[in-house]
PDB file of C-alpha atoms in Angstrom:
ATOM      1  CA  ASN V   1      68.259-250.275  25.025  1.00  0.00           C
ATOM      2  CA  MET V   2      66.124-247.598  26.081  1.00  0.00           C
ATOM      3  CA  GLU V   3      68.438-246.449  28.632  1.00  0.00           C
ATOM      4  CA  ARG V   4      71.127-245.626  26.005  1.00  0.00           C
ATOM      5  CA  LEU V   5      68.629-243.752  24.070  1.00  0.00           C
ATOM      6  CA  TYR V   6      67.547-241.711  26.854  1.00  0.00           C
ATOM      7  CA  ASP V   7      71.438-241.051  27.504  1.00  0.00           C
ATOM      8  CA  GLU V   8      71.699-239.798  24.126  1.00  0.00           C
ATOM      9  CA  ILE V   9      68.332-237.582  24.222  1.00  0.00           C
ATOM     10  CA  ILE V  10      69.829-235.968  27.565  1.00  0.00           C
ATOM     11  CA  ASN V  11      73.483-235.421  25.811  1.00  0.00           C
ATOM     12  CA  HIS V  12      71.668-233.605  22.995  1.00  0.00           C
ATOM     13  CA  GLY V  13      69.949-231.150  25.481  1.00  0.00           C
ATOM     14  CA  ALA V  14      66.552-232.794  25.233  1.00  0.00           C
ATOM     15  CA  PHE V  15      63.934-234.592  27.083  1.00  0.00           C
ATOM     16  CA  ALA V  16      61.204-236.942  26.590  1.00  0.00           C
ATOM     17  CA  TRP V  17      58.015-237.509  28.506  1.00  0.00           C
ATOM     18  CA  GLN V  18      58.651-241.166  28.657  1.00  0.00           C
ATOM     19  CA  MET V  19      61.726-240.377  30.777  1.00  0.00           C
ATOM     20  CA  PHE V  20      59.846-239.088  33.725  1.00  0.00           C
ATOM     21  CA  GLY V  21      59.470-241.478  36.683  1.00  0.00           C
ATOM     22  CA  PRO V  22      56.085-241.564  38.546  1.00  0.00           C
ATOM     23  CA  GLY V  23      55.685-239.468  41.588  1.00  0.00           C
ATOM     24  CA  PRO V  24      54.274-241.378  44.592  1.00  0.00           C
ATOM     25  CA  SER V  25      50.456-241.659  45.057  1.00  0.00           C
ATOM     26  CA  LEU V  26      50.502-241.503  48.845  1.00  0.00           C
ATOM     27  CA  ALA V  27      46.769-240.968  49.351  1.00  0.00           C
ATOM     28  CA  THR V  28      46.123-244.638  47.537  1.00  0.00           C
ATOM     29  CA  LEU V  29      48.700-246.477  49.865  1.00  0.00           C
ATOM     30  CA  THR V  30      48.152-248.306  53.080  1.00  0.00           C
ATOM     31  CA  LEU V  31      49.650-246.892  56.171  1.00  0.00           C
ATOM     32  CA  GLU V  32      52.725-249.318  55.914  1.00  0.00           C
ATOM     33  CA  GLN V  33      53.161-248.625  52.240  1.00  0.00           C
ATOM     34  CA  CYS V  34      53.029-244.822  52.914  1.00  0.00           C
ATOM     35  CA  VAL V  35      55.518-244.987  55.425  1.00  0.00           C
ATOM     36  CA  ALA V  36      58.074-247.125  53.488  1.00  0.00           C
ATOM     37  CA  THR V  37      57.486-245.244  50.530  1.00  0.00           C
ATOM     38  CA  LEU V  38      58.509-241.846  52.414  1.00  0.00           C
ATOM     39  CA  HIS V  39      61.357-243.551  53.933  1.00  0.00           C
ATOM     40  CA  GLU V  40      62.906-243.993  50.259  1.00  0.00           C
ATOM     41  CA  PHE V  41      62.127-240.315  49.346  1.00  0.00           C
ATOM     42  CA  CYS V  42      62.982-238.514  52.527  1.00  0.00           C
ATOM     43  CA  ARG V  43      66.694-239.193  52.815  1.00  0.00           C
ATOM     44  CA  GLU V  44      69.649-237.823  51.282  1.00  0.00           C
ATOM     45  CA  ASN V  45      70.055-239.181  47.870  1.00  0.00           C
ATOM     46  CA  GLY V  46      66.567-240.572  47.976  1.00  0.00           C
ATOM     47  CA  THR V  47      64.400-241.792  45.011  1.00  0.00           C
ATOM     48  CA  ALA V  48      63.520-238.220  43.713  1.00  0.00           C
ATOM     49  CA  GLU V  49      67.253-237.384  43.436  1.00  0.00           C
ATOM     50  CA  HIS V  50      67.809-239.881  40.769  1.00  0.00           C
ATOM     51  CA  ARG V  51      65.366-238.703  37.851  1.00  0.00           C
ATOM     52  CA  ALA V  52      62.703-236.418  36.770  1.00  0.00           C
ATOM     53  CA  LEU V  53      59.301-237.326  38.225  1.00  0.00           C
ATOM     54  CA  ALA V  54      55.859-236.603  36.952  1.00  0.00           C
ATOM     55  CA  TYR V  55      53.018-236.215  39.702  1.00  0.00           C
ATOM     56  CA  THR V  56      49.874-236.841  37.597  1.00  0.00           C
ATOM     57  CA  TRP V  57      47.732-238.751  39.996  1.00  0.00           C
ATOM     58  CA  ASN V  58      44.960-236.756  41.664  1.00  0.00           C
ATOM     59  CA  ALA V  59      41.739-237.793  43.439  1.00  0.00           C
ATOM     60  CA  VAL V  60      39.670-237.139  40.408  1.00  0.00           C
ATOM     61  CA  PRO V  61      41.914-237.673  36.978  1.00  0.00           C
ATOM     62  CA  ASP V  62      40.060-234.698  35.328  1.00  0.00           C
ATOM     63  CA  ASP V  63      39.941-232.295  38.152  1.00  0.00           C
ATOM     64  CA  ALA V  64      43.257-231.700  40.136  1.00  0.00           C
ATOM     65  CA  THR V  65      41.152-229.220  42.220  1.00  0.00           C
ATOM     66  CA  VAL V  66      39.552-232.073  44.145  1.00  0.00           C
ATOM     67  CA  ASN V  67      42.060-232.628  47.350  1.00  0.00           C
ATOM     68  CA  SER V  68      44.399-229.998  45.372  1.00  0.00           C
ATOM     69  CA  THR V  69      46.150-229.069  48.642  1.00  0.00           C
ATOM     70  CA  SER V  70      47.019-232.847  49.744  1.00  0.00           C
ATOM     71  CA  TYR V  71      48.070-233.433  46.032  1.00  0.00           C
ATOM     72  CA  THR V  72      50.367-230.335  45.944  1.00  0.00           C
ATOM     73  CA  ALA V  73      51.719-231.273  49.441  1.00  0.00           C
ATOM     74  CA  GLU V  74      52.727-234.843  48.258  1.00  0.00           C
ATOM     75  CA  PHE V  75      54.427-233.154  45.302  1.00  0.00           C
ATOM     76  CA  LEU V  76      56.263-230.601  47.527  1.00  0.00           C
ATOM     77  CA  LEU V  77      57.029-233.236  50.078  1.00  0.00           C
ATOM     78  CA  THR V  78      58.919-235.970  47.948  1.00  0.00           C
ATOM     79  CA  ARG V  79      59.958-233.909  44.522  1.00  0.00           C
ATOM     80  CA  GLY V  80      63.533-233.742  43.709  1.00  0.00           C
ATOM     81  CA  PRO V  81      65.458-231.210  41.700  1.00  0.00           C
ATOM     82  CA  PHE V  82      63.333-231.970  38.414  1.00  0.00           C
ATOM     83  CA  ALA V  83      59.731-232.628  38.877  1.00  0.00           C
ATOM     84  CA  TRP V  84      56.271-231.764  37.094  1.00  0.00           C
ATOM     85  CA  ILE V  85      52.820-231.596  38.498  1.00  0.00           C
ATOM     86  CA  GLY V  86      49.744-231.717  36.287  1.00  0.00           C
ATOM     87  CA  TYR V  87      47.645-233.957  34.165  1.00  0.00           C
ATOM     88  CA  ASP V  88      48.462-237.183  32.555  1.00  0.00           C
ATOM     89  CA  PHE V  89      47.379-237.804  29.214  1.00  0.00           C
ATOM     90  CA  ARG V  90      43.628-238.488  29.201  1.00  0.00           C
ATOM     91  CA  GLY V  91      42.771-238.655  25.568  1.00  0.00           C
ATOM     92  CA  CYS V  92      41.957-235.734  23.229  1.00  0.00           C
ATOM     93  CA  LYS V  93      39.325-233.686  24.730  1.00  0.00           C
ATOM     94  CA  SER V  94      38.293-230.168  24.200  1.00  0.00           C
ATOM     95  CA  THR V  95      37.636-229.438  27.797  1.00  0.00           C
ATOM     96  CA  VAL V  96      40.263-227.241  29.739  1.00  0.00           C
ATOM     97  CA  TYR V  97      41.346-228.913  32.776  1.00  0.00           C
ATOM     98  CA  PRO V  98      40.801-226.714  35.981  1.00  0.00           C
ATOM     99  CA  ARG V  99      43.954-225.387  37.539  1.00  0.00           C
ATOM    100  CA  PRO V 100      44.252-225.457  41.413  1.00  0.00           C
ATOM    101  CA  SER V 101      45.038-222.458  43.046  1.00  0.00           C
ATOM    102  CA  ASP V 102      47.673-224.304  45.106  1.00  0.00           C
ATOM    103  CA  TRP V 103      49.845-224.407  41.932  1.00  0.00           C
ATOM    104  CA  ASP V 104      50.185-220.683  41.722  1.00  0.00           C
ATOM    105  CA  ILE V 105      51.656-220.273  45.046  1.00  0.00           C
ATOM    106  CA  ASP V 106      55.491-219.620  45.348  1.00  0.00           C
ATOM    107  CA  TYR V 107      56.635-221.990  48.249  1.00  0.00           C
ATOM    108  CA  GLY V 108      60.022-221.135  48.104  1.00  0.00           C
ATOM    109  CA  GLU V 109      62.894-223.420  47.842  1.00  0.00           C
ATOM    110  CA  PRO V 110      63.344-226.701  49.660  1.00  0.00           C
ATOM    111  CA  LEU V 111      65.698-226.343  52.499  1.00  0.00           C
ATOM    112  CA  ALA V 112      66.308-230.032  53.025  1.00  0.00           C
ATOM    113  CA  PRO V 113      64.688-233.541  52.043  1.00  0.00           C
ATOM    114  CA  CYS V 114      61.619-234.567  53.997  1.00  0.00           C
ATOM    115  CA  ALA V 115      61.764-236.441  57.291  1.00  0.00           C
ATOM    116  CA  GLU V 116      59.568-238.261  59.702  1.00  0.00           C
ATOM    117  CA  THR V 117      58.865-236.037  62.676  1.00  0.00           C
ATOM    118  CA  ARG V 118      59.926-238.757  65.113  1.00  0.00           C
ATOM    119  CA  ALA V 119      60.514-242.443  64.747  1.00  0.00           C
ATOM    120  CA  ASN V 120      57.199-244.404  63.919  1.00  0.00           C
ATOM    121  CA  SER V 121      55.032-241.178  63.923  1.00  0.00           C
ATOM    122  CA  SER V 122      54.096-242.010  60.376  1.00  0.00           C
ATOM    123  CA  ILE V 123      54.048-238.016  59.880  1.00  0.00           C
ATOM    124  CA  PHE V 124      56.676-236.687  57.414  1.00  0.00           C
ATOM    125  CA  THR V 125      57.644-233.000  57.040  1.00  0.00           C
ATOM    126  CA  ARG V 126      59.604-230.674  54.699  1.00  0.00           C
ATOM    127  CA  GLU V 127      60.592-227.078  55.058  1.00  0.00           C
ATOM    128  CA  TYR V 128      60.547-224.673  52.249  1.00  0.00           C
ATOM    129  CA  SER V 129      61.933-221.143  52.510  1.00  0.00           C
ATOM    130  CA  LYS V 130      58.304-219.912  52.527  1.00  0.00           C
ATOM    131  CA  ALA V 131      56.303-222.873  53.878  1.00  0.00           C
ATOM    132  CA  SER V 132      56.201-225.985  55.922  1.00  0.00           C
ATOM    133  CA  VAL V 133      54.715-229.197  54.134  1.00  0.00           C
ATOM    134  CA  GLN V 134      53.326-232.019  56.335  1.00  0.00           C
ATOM    135  CA  TRP V 135      51.970-235.629  55.100  1.00  0.00           C
ATOM    136  CA  ASP V 136      50.113-237.853  57.622  1.00  0.00           C
ATOM    137  CA  CYS V 137      50.417-241.397  56.474  1.00  0.00           C
ATOM    138  CA  THR V 138      47.703-242.512  59.091  1.00  0.00           C
ATOM    139  CA  ARG V 139      45.056-239.900  57.694  1.00  0.00           C
ATOM    140  CA  GLY V 140      46.364-240.033  54.068  1.00  0.00           C
ATOM    141  CA  VAL V 141      46.323-236.079  54.014  1.00  0.00           C
ATOM    142  CA  GLY V 142      48.754-233.756  53.223  1.00  0.00           C
ATOM    143  CA  THR V 143      48.784-229.792  54.316  1.00  0.00           C
ATOM    144  CA  ILE V 144      50.839-226.857  53.693  1.00  0.00           C
ATOM    145  CA  SER V 145      51.426-223.807  56.025  1.00  0.00           C
ATOM    146  CA  MET V 146      52.748-220.695  54.639  1.00  0.00           C
ATOM    147  CA  LYS V 147      55.300-218.894  56.556  1.00  0.00           C
ATOM    148  CA  HIS V 148      54.725-215.257  57.051  1.00  0.00           C
ATOM    149  CA  ALA V 149      57.744-212.775  56.926  1.00  0.00           C
ATOM    150  CA  MET V 150      57.878-209.799  59.434  1.00  0.00           C
ATOM    151  CA  GLN V 151      57.731-206.451  57.578  1.00  0.00           C
ATOM    152  CA  LYS V 152      58.704-202.955  58.756  1.00  0.00           C
ATOM    153  CA  HIS V 153      55.985-202.580  61.333  1.00  0.00           C
ATOM    154  CA  PRO V 154      56.361-205.270  64.361  1.00  0.00           C
ATOM    155  CA  LEU V 155      52.672-205.726  64.553  1.00  0.00           C
ATOM    156  CA  GLN V 156      51.841-206.113  60.895  1.00  0.00           C
ATOM    157  CA  PHE V 157      52.635-209.611  59.438  1.00  0.00           C
ATOM    158  CA  SER V 158      52.422-210.022  55.579  1.00  0.00           C
ATOM    159  CA  THR V 159      54.368-211.399  52.727  1.00  0.00           C
ATOM    160  CA  VAL V 160      54.194-211.228  49.004  1.00  0.00           C
ATOM    161  CA  LEU V 161      54.767-214.304  47.023  1.00  0.00           C
ATOM    162  CA  PRO V 162      55.444-213.826  43.506  1.00  0.00           C
ATOM    163  CA  ALA V 163      54.658-217.055  41.379  1.00  0.00           C
ATOM    164  CA  ARG V 164      57.754-218.083  39.788  1.00  0.00           C
ATOM    165  CA  ARG V 165      58.173-220.500  36.875  1.00  0.00           C
ATOM    166  CA  GLY V 166      59.862-223.709  37.660  1.00  0.00           C
ATOM    167  CA  MET V 167      58.614-224.388  41.180  1.00  0.00           C
ATOM    168  CA  LEU V 168      55.164-225.183  39.932  1.00  0.00           C
ATOM    169  CA  PRO V 169      53.961-224.478  36.342  1.00  0.00           C
ATOM    170  CA  SER V 170      52.367-221.017  36.737  1.00  0.00           C
ATOM    171  CA  SER V 171      51.453-217.716  35.094  1.00  0.00           C
ATOM    172  CA  GLU V 172      53.332-214.582  36.260  1.00  0.00           C
ATOM    173  CA  VAL V 173      50.963-213.648  38.874  1.00  0.00           C
ATOM    174  CA  ASN V 174      51.544-212.079  42.279  1.00  0.00           C
ATOM    175  CA  HIS V 175      49.696-213.288  45.403  1.00  0.00           C
ATOM    176  CA  VAL V 176      49.344-211.321  48.535  1.00  0.00           C
ATOM    177  CA  PHE V 177      48.857-213.071  51.999  1.00  0.00           C
ATOM    178  CA  ILE V 178      48.032-210.946  55.072  1.00  0.00           C
TER     179      ILE V 178
END
């Protein structure tokens, strides 16, 4: 069966596209579905901990820059140790798909699984070492707030965030936020 084949592929140090599970598409869910889905993802040993996930749903299938912050927040909120965000196969095209600037930011490392802010709030958050991520199931919107590190001068707040390979697919570019 396919599970045995996938096990053998992994045993040989390889991976196949078909082995990715789908990341959730929170913006398309009802309030109740969104909350139930996030309760499955937002816990120790949750859904994303068990397999690699591909986050390929976005508001406009050929343009991830549309609602890119919500799309990226959904990824950061629910991803496990192995995840990929990008475009799904959309046929053979010569057009280059636009790359959201949100994908070139280093959000740091996740500090814990996501969690509901309080019982029945329908708002879920996840802390990263360099950002706070939130998804509001009532509004169907995600946000990302960067944390600013204090530098040598007490009144000057700035941080330099090098884009790293692995967190989000990106080129080696430095981003500066003041």
